Amino acid sequence: MHGLGELEAAVMDVVWSVDGPVKVRDVLDELDTGKELAYTTVMTVMENLRRKDWLDRERDGRAFAYVPRLTRAEASARALRDVLDASGDPEAALIHFAHSVSEQESELLRKALPRKSRKR
């Protein structure tokens, strides 16, 4: 995910896959990074994500439970917006993107964009 490190993105994948609040232990148990990770490492990453406004937390007994501030789709849209803003030429970037989409994606875009009425 744009703007996240590899471990941060892996943690967000786990958080997004869970329906409802998730504790550090739950994320640690689900993470599949190919590396043995310490509980404190995952806790630090989740706190960093909270400070970066990717996660919210609430007290759950002696621990915290975390929830995403954005859905995966909202985060993807934010990343696309950041890319367009940084492109220097958003029109050219959009045109190149439009030529790269599949027929199905093109149809989704057509349905999602509101039709603007023409004033005469």
PDB file of N, CA and C in Angstrom, residues 30-97:
ATOM      1  N   GLU A  30      -1.826 -14.032  12.842  1.00  0.00           N
ATOM      2  CA  GLU A  30      -2.242 -14.117  11.437  1.00  0.00           C
ATOM      3  C   GLU A  30      -1.166 -13.684  10.444  1.00  0.00           C
ATOM      4  N   LEU A  31      -0.178 -12.929  10.905  1.00  0.00           N
ATOM      5  CA  LEU A  31       0.859 -12.415   9.996  1.00  0.00           C
ATOM      6  C   LEU A  31       1.657 -13.558   9.392  1.00  0.00           C
ATOM      7  N   ASP A  32       1.899 -13.458   8.101  1.00  0.00           N
ATOM      8  CA  ASP A  32       2.701 -14.460   7.403  1.00  0.00           C
ATOM      9  C   ASP A  32       3.768 -13.731   6.595  1.00  0.00           C
ATOM     10  N   THR A  33       4.817 -13.312   7.290  1.00  0.00           N
ATOM     11  CA  THR A  33       5.885 -12.558   6.625  1.00  0.00           C
ATOM     12  C   THR A  33       7.087 -13.425   6.295  1.00  0.00           C
ATOM     13  N   GLY A  34       7.065 -14.684   6.734  1.00  0.00           N
ATOM     14  CA  GLY A  34       8.213 -15.554   6.526  1.00  0.00           C
ATOM     15  C   GLY A  34       9.284 -15.352   7.578  1.00  0.00           C
ATOM     16  N   LYS A  35       9.024 -14.450   8.528  1.00  0.00           N
ATOM     17  CA  LYS A  35       9.980 -14.161   9.601  1.00  0.00           C
ATOM     18  C   LYS A  35       9.290 -14.343  10.943  1.00  0.00           C
ATOM     19  N   GLU A  36      10.065 -14.731  11.940  1.00  0.00           N
ATOM     20  CA  GLU A  36       9.564 -14.802  13.310  1.00  0.00           C
ATOM     21  C   GLU A  36       9.538 -13.382  13.855  1.00  0.00           C
ATOM     22  N   LEU A  37       8.368 -12.911  14.253  1.00  0.00           N
ATOM     23  CA  LEU A  37       8.242 -11.543  14.757  1.00  0.00           C
ATOM     24  C   LEU A  37       7.899 -11.558  16.240  1.00  0.00           C
ATOM     25  N   ALA A  38       8.446 -10.602  16.953  1.00  0.00           N
ATOM     26  CA  ALA A  38       8.138 -10.453  18.374  1.00  0.00           C
ATOM     27  C   ALA A  38       6.823  -9.696  18.527  1.00  0.00           C
ATOM     28  N   TYR A  39       6.121  -9.977  19.610  1.00  0.00           N
ATOM     29  CA  TYR A  39       4.884  -9.280  19.946  1.00  0.00           C
ATOM     30  C   TYR A  39       5.129  -7.777  19.976  1.00  0.00           C
ATOM     31  N   THR A  40       6.242  -7.367  20.596  1.00  0.00           N
ATOM     32  CA  THR A  40       6.532  -5.938  20.736  1.00  0.00           C
ATOM     33  C   THR A  40       6.787  -5.272  19.384  1.00  0.00           C
ATOM     34  N   THR A  41       7.303  -6.022  18.429  1.00  0.00           N
ATOM     35  CA  THR A  41       7.517  -5.475  17.086  1.00  0.00           C
ATOM     36  C   THR A  41       6.175  -5.143  16.441  1.00  0.00           C
ATOM     37  N   VAL A  42       5.229  -6.080  16.520  1.00  0.00           N
ATOM     38  CA  VAL A  42       3.907  -5.866  15.928  1.00  0.00           C
ATOM     39  C   VAL A  42       3.186  -4.747  16.667  1.00  0.00           C
ATOM     40  N   MET A  43       3.327  -4.710  17.996  1.00  0.00           N
ATOM     41  CA  MET A  43       2.702  -3.649  18.784  1.00  0.00           C
ATOM     42  C   MET A  43       3.245  -2.279  18.363  1.00  0.00           C
ATOM     43  N   THR A  44       4.540  -2.178  18.167  1.00  0.00           N
ATOM     44  CA  THR A  44       5.157  -0.917  17.741  1.00  0.00           C
ATOM     45  C   THR A  44       4.661  -0.513  16.358  1.00  0.00           C
ATOM     46  N   VAL A  45       4.569  -1.468  15.444  1.00  0.00           N
ATOM     47  CA  VAL A  45       4.087  -1.174  14.088  1.00  0.00           C
ATOM     48  C   VAL A  45       2.642  -0.676  14.146  1.00  0.00           C
ATOM     49  N   MET A  46       1.822  -1.332  14.974  1.00  0.00           N
ATOM     50  CA  MET A  46       0.422  -0.919  15.064  1.00  0.00           C
ATOM     51  C   MET A  46       0.284   0.465  15.701  1.00  0.00           C
ATOM     52  N   GLU A  47       1.122   0.772  16.661  1.00  0.00           N
ATOM     53  CA  GLU A  47       1.111   2.120  17.249  1.00  0.00           C
ATOM     54  C   GLU A  47       1.577   3.154  16.228  1.00  0.00           C
ATOM     55  N   ASN A  48       2.578   2.801  15.420  1.00  0.00           N
ATOM     56  CA  ASN A  48       3.023   3.705  14.355  1.00  0.00           C
ATOM     57  C   ASN A  48       1.897   3.946  13.349  1.00  0.00           C
ATOM     58  N   LEU A  49       1.165   2.899  13.009  1.00  0.00           N
ATOM     59  CA  LEU A  49       0.033   3.042  12.093  1.00  0.00           C
ATOM     60  C   LEU A  49      -1.060   3.918  12.708  1.00  0.00           C
ATOM     61  N   ARG A  50      -1.232   3.831  14.002  1.00  0.00           N
ATOM     62  CA  ARG A  50      -2.205   4.694  14.681  1.00  0.00           C
ATOM     63  C   ARG A  50      -1.761   6.160  14.603  1.00  0.00           C
ATOM     64  N   ARG A  51      -0.486   6.389  14.843  1.00  0.00           N
ATOM     65  CA  ARG A  51       0.028   7.762  14.768  1.00  0.00           C
ATOM     66  C   ARG A  51      -0.036   8.320  13.346  1.00  0.00           C
ATOM     67  N   LYS A  52       0.057   7.437  12.361  1.00  0.00           N
ATOM     68  CA  LYS A  52      -0.034   7.853  10.955  1.00  0.00           C
ATOM     69  C   LYS A  52      -1.491   7.936  10.477  1.00  0.00           C
ATOM     70  N   ASP A  53      -2.447   7.738  11.395  1.00  0.00           N
ATOM     71  CA  ASP A  53      -3.883   7.809  11.099  1.00  0.00           C
ATOM     72  C   ASP A  53      -4.400   6.672  10.224  1.00  0.00           C
ATOM     73  N   TRP A  54      -3.755   5.523  10.253  1.00  0.00           N
ATOM     74  CA  TRP A  54      -4.257   4.348   9.559  1.00  0.00           C
ATOM     75  C   TRP A  54      -5.154   3.512  10.471  1.00  0.00           C
ATOM     76  N   LEU A  55      -4.905   3.582  11.795  1.00  0.00           N
ATOM     77  CA  LEU A  55      -5.655   2.791  12.765  1.00  0.00           C
ATOM     78  C   LEU A  55      -6.189   3.672  13.889  1.00  0.00           C
ATOM     79  N   ASP A  56      -7.300   3.250  14.465  1.00  0.00           N
ATOM     80  CA  ASP A  56      -7.797   3.795  15.726  1.00  0.00           C
ATOM     81  C   ASP A  56      -7.700   2.673  16.744  1.00  0.00           C
ATOM     82  N   ARG A  57      -7.682   3.046  18.023  1.00  0.00           N
ATOM     83  CA  ARG A  57      -7.643   2.006  19.046  1.00  0.00           C
ATOM     84  C   ARG A  57      -8.624   2.333  20.151  1.00  0.00           C
ATOM     85  N   GLU A  58      -9.044   1.269  20.829  1.00  0.00           N
ATOM     86  CA  GLU A  58      -9.921   1.412  21.980  1.00  0.00           C
ATOM     87  C   GLU A  58      -9.453   0.427  23.043  1.00  0.00           C
ATOM     88  N   ARG A  59      -9.624   0.798  24.281  1.00  0.00           N
ATOM     89  CA  ARG A  59      -9.218  -0.054  25.388  1.00  0.00           C
ATOM     90  C   ARG A  59     -10.111  -1.287  25.421  1.00  0.00           C
ATOM     91  N   ASP A  60      -9.501  -2.457  25.568  1.00  0.00           N
ATOM     92  CA  ASP A  60     -10.231  -3.723  25.683  1.00  0.00           C
ATOM     93  C   ASP A  60      -9.566  -4.526  26.795  1.00  0.00           C
ATOM     94  N   GLY A  61     -10.024  -4.317  28.030  1.00  0.00           N
ATOM     95  CA  GLY A  61      -9.360  -4.941  29.177  1.00  0.00           C
ATOM     96  C   GLY A  61      -8.024  -4.259  29.402  1.00  0.00           C
ATOM     97  N   ARG A  62      -6.981  -5.056  29.486  1.00  0.00           N
ATOM     98  CA  ARG A  62      -5.640  -4.503  29.697  1.00  0.00           C
ATOM     99  C   ARG A  62      -4.931  -4.172  28.389  1.00  0.00           C
ATOM    100  N   ALA A  63      -5.521  -4.576  27.284  1.00  0.00           N
ATOM    101  CA  ALA A  63      -4.895  -4.363  25.976  1.00  0.00           C
ATOM    102  C   ALA A  63      -5.707  -3.343  25.175  1.00  0.00           C
ATOM    103  N   PHE A  64      -5.232  -3.066  23.989  1.00  0.00           N
ATOM    104  CA  PHE A  64      -5.959  -2.223  23.051  1.00  0.00           C
ATOM    105  C   PHE A  64      -6.453  -3.079  21.896  1.00  0.00           C
ATOM    106  N   ALA A  65      -7.596  -2.722  21.365  1.00  0.00           N
ATOM    107  CA  ALA A  65      -8.112  -3.317  20.140  1.00  0.00           C
ATOM    108  C   ALA A  65      -8.072  -2.223  19.078  1.00  0.00           C
ATOM    109  N   TYR A  66      -7.666  -2.600  17.875  1.00  0.00           N
ATOM    110  CA  TYR A  66      -7.461  -1.642  16.788  1.00  0.00           C
ATOM    111  C   TYR A  66      -8.472  -1.875  15.677  1.00  0.00           C
ATOM    112  N   VAL A  67      -8.870  -0.784  15.041  1.00  0.00           N
ATOM    113  CA  VAL A  67      -9.752  -0.830  13.873  1.00  0.00           C
ATOM    114  C   VAL A  67      -9.172   0.106  12.807  1.00  0.00           C
ATOM    115  N   PRO A  68      -9.370  -0.237  11.542  1.00  0.00           N
ATOM    116  CA  PRO A  68      -8.853   0.637  10.476  1.00  0.00           C
ATOM    117  C   PRO A  68      -9.657   1.929  10.391  1.00  0.00           C
ATOM    118  N   ARG A  69      -8.957   3.030  10.106  1.00  0.00           N
ATOM    119  CA  ARG A  69      -9.642   4.315   9.904  1.00  0.00           C
ATOM    120  C   ARG A  69     -10.224   4.405   8.500  1.00  0.00           C
ATOM    121  N   LEU A  70      -9.650   3.650   7.570  1.00  0.00           N
ATOM    122  CA  LEU A  70     -10.100   3.633   6.177  1.00  0.00           C
ATOM    123  C   LEU A  70     -10.316   2.198   5.737  1.00  0.00           C
ATOM    124  N   THR A  71     -11.248   1.996   4.842  1.00  0.00           N
ATOM    125  CA  THR A  71     -11.366   0.687   4.209  1.00  0.00           C
ATOM    126  C   THR A  71     -10.195   0.517   3.239  1.00  0.00           C
ATOM    127  N   ARG A  72      -9.986  -0.699   2.806  1.00  0.00           N
ATOM    128  CA  ARG A  72      -8.930  -0.952   1.813  1.00  0.00           C
ATOM    129  C   ARG A  72      -9.208  -0.137   0.546  1.00  0.00           C
ATOM    130  N   ALA A  73     -10.468  -0.064   0.131  1.00  0.00           N
ATOM    131  CA  ALA A  73     -10.818   0.695  -1.078  1.00  0.00           C
ATOM    132  C   ALA A  73     -10.539   2.184  -0.897  1.00  0.00           C
ATOM    133  N   GLU A  74     -10.865   2.721   0.282  1.00  0.00           N
ATOM    134  CA  GLU A  74     -10.588   4.140   0.542  1.00  0.00           C
ATOM    135  C   GLU A  74      -9.092   4.417   0.550  1.00  0.00           C
ATOM    136  N   ALA A  75      -8.311   3.498   1.116  1.00  0.00           N
ATOM    137  CA  ALA A  75      -6.854   3.668   1.133  1.00  0.00           C
ATOM    138  C   ALA A  75      -6.285   3.596  -0.283  1.00  0.00           C
ATOM    139  N   SER A  76      -6.832   2.707  -1.102  1.00  0.00           N
ATOM    140  CA  SER A  76      -6.385   2.607  -2.492  1.00  0.00           C
ATOM    141  C   SER A  76      -6.710   3.882  -3.261  1.00  0.00           C
ATOM    142  N   ALA A  77      -7.905   4.413  -3.031  1.00  0.00           N
ATOM    143  CA  ALA A  77      -8.289   5.661  -3.692  1.00  0.00           C
ATOM    144  C   ALA A  77      -7.387   6.810  -3.261  1.00  0.00           C
ATOM    145  N   ARG A  78      -7.037   6.846  -1.973  1.00  0.00           N
ATOM    146  CA  ARG A  78      -6.117   7.884  -1.477  1.00  0.00           C
ATOM    147  C   ARG A  78      -4.752   7.752  -2.154  1.00  0.00           C
ATOM    148  N   ALA A  79      -4.296   6.516  -2.327  1.00  0.00           N
ATOM    149  CA  ALA A  79      -3.002   6.288  -2.982  1.00  0.00           C
ATOM    150  C   ALA A  79      -3.040   6.758  -4.436  1.00  0.00           C
ATOM    151  N   LEU A  80      -4.131   6.455  -5.131  1.00  0.00           N
ATOM    152  CA  LEU A  80      -4.278   6.928  -6.510  1.00  0.00           C
ATOM    153  C   LEU A  80      -4.294   8.450  -6.580  1.00  0.00           C
ATOM    154  N   ARG A  81      -4.995   9.068  -5.625  1.00  0.00           N
ATOM    155  CA  ARG A  81      -5.040  10.537  -5.576  1.00  0.00           C
ATOM    156  C   ARG A  81      -3.637  11.102  -5.375  1.00  0.00           C
ATOM    157  N   ASP A  82      -2.865  10.486  -4.473  1.00  0.00           N
ATOM    158  CA  ASP A  82      -1.491  10.933  -4.217  1.00  0.00           C
ATOM    159  C   ASP A  82      -0.629  10.814  -5.470  1.00  0.00           C
ATOM    160  N   VAL A  83      -0.797   9.717  -6.198  1.00  0.00           N
ATOM    161  CA  VAL A  83      -0.031   9.515  -7.438  1.00  0.00           C
ATOM    162  C   VAL A  83      -0.396  10.576  -8.461  1.00  0.00           C
ATOM    163  N   LEU A  84      -1.683  10.839  -8.627  1.00  0.00           N
ATOM    164  CA  LEU A  84      -2.105  11.867  -9.580  1.00  0.00           C
ATOM    165  C   LEU A  84      -1.578  13.242  -9.178  1.00  0.00           C
ATOM    166  N   ASP A  85      -1.662  13.549  -7.888  1.00  0.00           N
ATOM    167  CA  ASP A  85      -1.182  14.852  -7.412  1.00  0.00           C
ATOM    168  C   ASP A  85       0.317  15.020  -7.632  1.00  0.00           C
ATOM    169  N   ALA A  86       1.057  13.918  -7.513  1.00  0.00           N
ATOM    170  CA  ALA A  86       2.514  13.983  -7.642  1.00  0.00           C
ATOM    171  C   ALA A  86       2.985  13.825  -9.083  1.00  0.00           C
ATOM    172  N   SER A  87       2.083  13.510 -10.009  1.00  0.00           N
ATOM    173  CA  SER A  87       2.495  13.195 -11.383  1.00  0.00           C
ATOM    174  C   SER A  87       3.008  14.403 -12.154  1.00  0.00           C
ATOM    175  N   GLY A  88       2.587  15.594 -11.760  1.00  0.00           N
ATOM    176  CA  GLY A  88       2.982  16.786 -12.513  1.00  0.00           C
ATOM    177  C   GLY A  88       2.069  17.030 -13.699  1.00  0.00           C
ATOM    178  N   ASP A  89       1.412  15.990 -14.176  1.00  0.00           N
ATOM    179  CA  ASP A  89       0.489  16.112 -15.299  1.00  0.00           C
ATOM    180  C   ASP A  89      -0.639  15.101 -15.105  1.00  0.00           C
ATOM    181  N   PRO A  90      -1.593  15.416 -14.226  1.00  0.00           N
ATOM    182  CA  PRO A  90      -2.654  14.458 -13.931  1.00  0.00           C
ATOM    183  C   PRO A  90      -3.465  14.042 -15.158  1.00  0.00           C
ATOM    184  N   GLU A  91      -3.657  14.966 -16.095  1.00  0.00           N
ATOM    185  CA  GLU A  91      -4.413  14.628 -17.297  1.00  0.00           C
ATOM    186  C   GLU A  91      -3.720  13.525 -18.087  1.00  0.00           C
ATOM    187  N   ALA A  92      -2.411  13.670 -18.285  1.00  0.00           N
ATOM    188  CA  ALA A  92      -1.652  12.654 -19.023  1.00  0.00           C
ATOM    189  C   ALA A  92      -1.648  11.329 -18.269  1.00  0.00           C
ATOM    190  N   ALA A  93      -1.500  11.393 -16.951  1.00  0.00           N
ATOM    191  CA  ALA A  93      -1.499  10.167 -16.153  1.00  0.00           C
ATOM    192  C   ALA A  93      -2.843   9.454 -16.267  1.00  0.00           C
ATOM    193  N   LEU A  94      -3.944  10.215 -16.197  1.00  0.00           N
ATOM    194  CA  LEU A  94      -5.273   9.613 -16.322  1.00  0.00           C
ATOM    195  C   LEU A  94      -5.498   9.012 -17.706  1.00  0.00           C
ATOM    196  N   ILE A  95      -5.017   9.686 -18.730  1.00  0.00           N
ATOM    197  CA  ILE A  95      -5.174   9.171 -20.098  1.00  0.00           C
ATOM    198  C   ILE A  95      -4.412   7.864 -20.261  1.00  0.00           C
ATOM    199  N   HIS A  96      -3.181   7.823 -19.760  1.00  0.00           N
ATOM    200  CA  HIS A  96      -2.401   6.578 -19.845  1.00  0.00           C
ATOM    201  C   HIS A  96      -3.070   5.470 -19.033  1.00  0.00           C
ATOM    202  N   PHE A  97      -3.590   5.831 -17.873  1.00  0.00           N
ATOM    203  CA  PHE A  97      -4.283   4.836 -17.056  1.00  0.00           C
ATOM    204  C   PHE A  97      -5.519   4.314 -17.779  1.00  0.00           C
TER     205      PHE A  97
END
